[in-house]
Amino acid sequence: MADVAAHVGVSRQLVSLVLADKPGPNPRTRERILRAAEDLGYHADTAAQLLRRARSRQLGVLFTMEHQLETHIVEALYPAAADAGYEIVLGALLPTRSERRAIDDLVGLRCEALILIGLAEQAPAHLAKIAEQVPVVEIAQYTGAPGTDSVRTDDAAGAREAVDHLVALGHTDVVHVDGGDRPGAAQRREGYLEGMRAHGLTDRIEVLPGDYTVESGVAAARTLIERGRLPTAVVAGNDLCACGVVEAFVRAGVRTPGDLSVVGYDDSRTASLPYLDLTTVRQDTGRMAEIAVRAAVERLDEGRTDDRVDVLEPALTLRSSTGPAPAPRAPGVRGGPPSTDPPQGPADADQAGS
């Protein structure tokens, strides 16, 4: 910093303010200092800065990188943490990297609290043990482990809202492709069951196994196609699963939503792609991130010790993948055979859905 200060002809304190992105210096001086730092190859020694601090003010985030929802949450955590005066340190959970190793690494990097995204398979006893060392906040899951906080969406209510929407459009043959053992899947499955029963459609209930991947959606759609009769609507476990459902049906000549409506879950970026334009249940990832950071800060800075659980209301985002139920093809027949129209590729999906 002394070299940068000498190069520009300002004080070292002024350089420190600029490089820390703090208010004070005018825009012209800030630009000169940043340009000089770049020319001189200056990089802040973060490790040295941490060693000088009594506290690291770092929040460790453990995520799997498997689903878009996690990416959206991570993006939202950065500004939420910055607003609270904290920094984010990421830890990825991989097939070759265990939960314990990832958590030990984050704690070893002096993370003061841990934020876990969608790791429902973690045993509550394990989480409780970790929470004895540092505050733990779960996002998009709830294990009920003592000493932990949780923020999630009311997934059962979201799935019920999807069913309500389809029934209001005249659909009675609604199939659910579930998310297996993934976070929120059991609640979404239960919401689908509750919604169907509430509308007097208990005899039409059908749940196909799946997970939160495109491949599971393709497999479920093929199962429906191969048996020779289709429902009029599908509620998928998440947006990626819904994408697979739509893709398989499009290739089989089944029009969405002309022949069959599809609803996803999460309202990820995939859902808004023009060729998909998916009706989906939205999770407020920005609000989740804000609440998670706030929960950690309350424990770290305010001394809160009681466990906190926040359940957010979902919202249905309407797009063109859902429409009125098609007229019955034959009396007493549930659904009907796939269309015999020529198969269409993803590029034709917009036209098929119009």
Coordinates of N, CA and C in Angstrom, one line a residue, residues 166-167 169-177 192 196 201 203-208 217 219-236 245-246 248-249 252-263 321 323-329 333-339:
L166 N -54.0 -26.2 -11.5 CA -54.3 -27.1 -12.5 C -55.8 -27.5 -12.5
V167 N -56.3 -27.7 -11.3 CA -57.7 -28.1 -11.2 C -58.6 -26.9 -11.6
L169 N -58.0 -25.0 -14.0 CA -57.9 -25.0 -15.4 C -58.7 -26.2 -16.0
G170 N -59.3 -27.0 -15.1 CA -60.1 -28.2 -15.6 C -59.4 -29.5 -15.6
H171 N -58.2 -29.6 -15.0 CA -57.4 -30.8 -15.0 C -57.9 -31.7 -13.8
T172 N -58.1 -32.9 -14.1 CA -58.4 -33.9 -13.1 C -57.4 -35.1 -13.0
D173 N -56.7 -35.3 -14.1 CA -55.7 -36.3 -14.2 C -54.3 -35.7 -14.1
V174 N -53.9 -35.5 -12.8 CA -52.6 -34.8 -12.5 C -51.7 -35.8 -11.9
V175 N -50.5 -36.0 -12.5 CA -49.5 -36.9 -11.9 C -48.4 -36.1 -11.3
H176 N -47.8 -36.6 -10.2 CA -46.7 -36.0 -9.6 C -45.4 -36.8 -9.8
V177 N -44.3 -36.2 -10.3 CA -43.0 -36.8 -10.3 C -42.2 -36.3 -9.1
Y192 N -49.0 -32.4 -2.8 CA -49.7 -32.9 -4.0 C -50.8 -33.8 -3.5
M196 N -54.9 -33.1 -4.2 CA -55.7 -34.0 -4.9 C -56.9 -34.4 -4.1
L201 N -60.2 -35.9 -5.8 CA -59.5 -36.6 -6.9 C -58.6 -37.7 -6.3
D203 N -59.0 -40.9 -6.3 CA -58.8 -42.0 -7.2 C -57.9 -41.7 -8.4
R204 N -57.6 -40.4 -8.6 CA -56.7 -40.0 -9.7 C -55.2 -39.8 -9.3
I205 N -55.0 -40.0 -8.0 CA -53.6 -39.8 -7.5 C -52.6 -40.8 -8.1
E206 N -51.5 -40.2 -8.5 CA -50.4 -41.0 -9.1 C -49.1 -40.3 -8.8
V207 N -48.2 -41.0 -8.2 CA -46.8 -40.5 -7.9 C -45.8 -41.4 -8.6
L208 N -45.0 -40.8 -9.4 CA -43.9 -41.5 -10.1 C -42.6 -41.2 -9.4
G217 N -36.9 -36.6 -15.0 CA -38.1 -36.1 -15.7 C -38.3 -36.8 -17.0
A219 N -37.3 -39.8 -17.7 CA -37.7 -41.2 -17.4 C -39.1 -41.3 -17.1
A220 N -39.6 -40.3 -16.3 CA -41.0 -40.3 -15.9 C -41.9 -40.1 -17.1
A221 N -41.6 -39.2 -18.0 CA -42.4 -39.0 -19.2 C -42.4 -40.2 -20.1
R222 N -41.3 -40.9 -20.2 CA -41.2 -42.1 -21.0 C -42.1 -43.2 -20.5
T223 N -42.2 -43.3 -19.1 CA -43.0 -44.2 -18.5 C -44.5 -44.0 -18.9
L224 N -44.9 -42.7 -18.8 CA -46.3 -42.3 -19.2 C -46.5 -42.6 -20.6
I225 N -45.6 -42.3 -21.5 CA -45.8 -42.4 -22.9 C -45.9 -43.9 -23.3
E226 N -45.0 -44.7 -22.7 CA -44.9 -46.1 -23.1 C -46.2 -46.9 -22.7
R227 N -46.9 -46.4 -21.7 CA -48.1 -47.2 -21.2 C -49.3 -46.9 -22.1
G228 N -49.2 -45.9 -23.0 CA -50.2 -45.6 -24.0 C -51.3 -44.7 -23.5
R229 N -51.3 -44.2 -22.4 CA -52.3 -43.2 -21.9 C -51.6 -42.1 -21.1
L230 N -52.0 -40.9 -21.3 CA -51.4 -39.8 -20.6 C -52.3 -39.1 -19.7
P231 N -51.8 -38.5 -18.6 CA -52.6 -37.6 -17.8 C -52.7 -36.3 -18.6
T232 N -53.4 -35.4 -18.0 CA -53.5 -34.1 -18.7 C -52.5 -33.1 -18.0
A233 N -51.9 -33.4 -16.9 CA -51.0 -32.5 -16.3 C -50.0 -33.2 -15.4
V234 N -48.8 -32.6 -15.2 CA -47.7 -33.1 -14.4 C -47.2 -32.1 -13.5
V235 N -47.1 -32.4 -12.2 CA -46.4 -31.5 -11.2 C -45.1 -32.2 -11.0
A236 N -44.0 -31.5 -11.4 CA -42.7 -32.1 -11.2 C -42.0 -31.6 -9.9
V245 N -39.3 -33.6 -18.3 CA -40.7 -34.0 -18.7 C -41.1 -33.4 -20.0
V246 N -40.9 -32.1 -20.1 CA -41.3 -31.3 -21.3 C -40.5 -31.8 -22.5
A248 N -39.0 -34.7 -23.1 CA -39.4 -36.1 -23.6 C -40.8 -36.0 -24.3
F249 N -41.7 -35.2 -23.8 CA -43.0 -35.1 -24.4 C -42.9 -34.4 -25.8
A252 N -41.8 -36.7 -28.3 CA -42.8 -37.7 -28.7 C -44.0 -37.1 -29.4
G253 N -44.0 -35.8 -29.6 CA -45.1 -35.1 -30.3 C -46.2 -34.7 -29.4
V254 N -46.0 -34.7 -28.1 CA -47.0 -34.3 -27.2 C -46.8 -32.8 -26.9
R255 N -47.9 -32.0 -27.2 CA -47.8 -30.5 -27.1 C -48.0 -30.1 -25.7
T256 N -47.1 -29.1 -25.3 CA -47.3 -28.5 -24.0 C -47.6 -27.0 -24.2
P257 N -48.7 -26.5 -23.7 CA -49.7 -27.2 -22.9 C -50.9 -27.7 -23.7
G258 N -50.9 -27.8 -25.0 CA -52.1 -28.2 -25.7 C -52.6 -29.6 -25.3
D259 N -51.7 -30.5 -25.2 CA -52.0 -31.9 -24.8 C -51.8 -32.2 -23.3
L260 N -50.9 -31.5 -22.7 CA -50.5 -31.8 -21.4 C -49.8 -30.5 -20.7
S261 N -50.2 -30.2 -19.5 CA -49.6 -29.0 -18.8 C -48.6 -29.5 -17.8
V262 N -47.6 -28.7 -17.6 CA -46.5 -29.1 -16.7 C -46.2 -27.9 -15.8
V263 N -46.0 -28.2 -14.5 CA -45.7 -27.3 -13.5 C -44.3 -27.7 -12.8
S321 N -46.5 -22.9 -19.9 CA -46.5 -24.4 -19.9 C -47.8 -25.0 -19.3
G323 N -52.2 -24.7 -19.3 CA -53.3 -24.2 -20.0 C -54.5 -25.1 -19.7
P324 N -55.7 -24.7 -20.2 CA -56.9 -25.5 -20.0 C -56.7 -27.0 -20.3
A325 N -57.4 -27.8 -19.6 CA -57.3 -29.3 -19.8 C -57.9 -29.6 -21.2
P326 N -57.3 -30.5 -21.9 CA -57.8 -30.8 -23.3 C -59.1 -31.6 -23.1
A327 N -59.9 -31.5 -24.1 CA -61.2 -32.3 -24.1 C -60.9 -33.8 -24.1
P328 N -61.7 -34.6 -23.4 CA -61.5 -36.0 -23.4 C -61.5 -36.6 -24.8
R329 N -60.5 -37.5 -25.0 CA -60.5 -38.1 -26.4 C -61.5 -39.2 -26.6
V333 N -62.1 -42.8 -20.8 CA -60.7 -43.1 -21.0 C -59.9 -42.0 -20.3
R334 N -59.0 -42.4 -19.4 CA -58.1 -41.5 -18.7 C -57.0 -41.0 -19.6
G335 N -57.0 -39.7 -20.0 CA -56.0 -39.2 -20.9 C -56.2 -39.8 -22.3
G336 N -55.1 -40.1 -22.9 CA -55.2 -40.7 -24.3 C -53.8 -41.0 -24.8
P337 N -53.6 -41.6 -25.9 CA -52.3 -41.9 -26.5 C -51.6 -40.6 -26.9
P338 N -50.2 -40.7 -26.9 CA -49.5 -39.5 -27.4 C -49.9 -39.1 -28.8
S339 N -49.7 -37.8 -29.1 CA -50.0 -37.4 -30.4 C -49.1 -38.0 -31.4

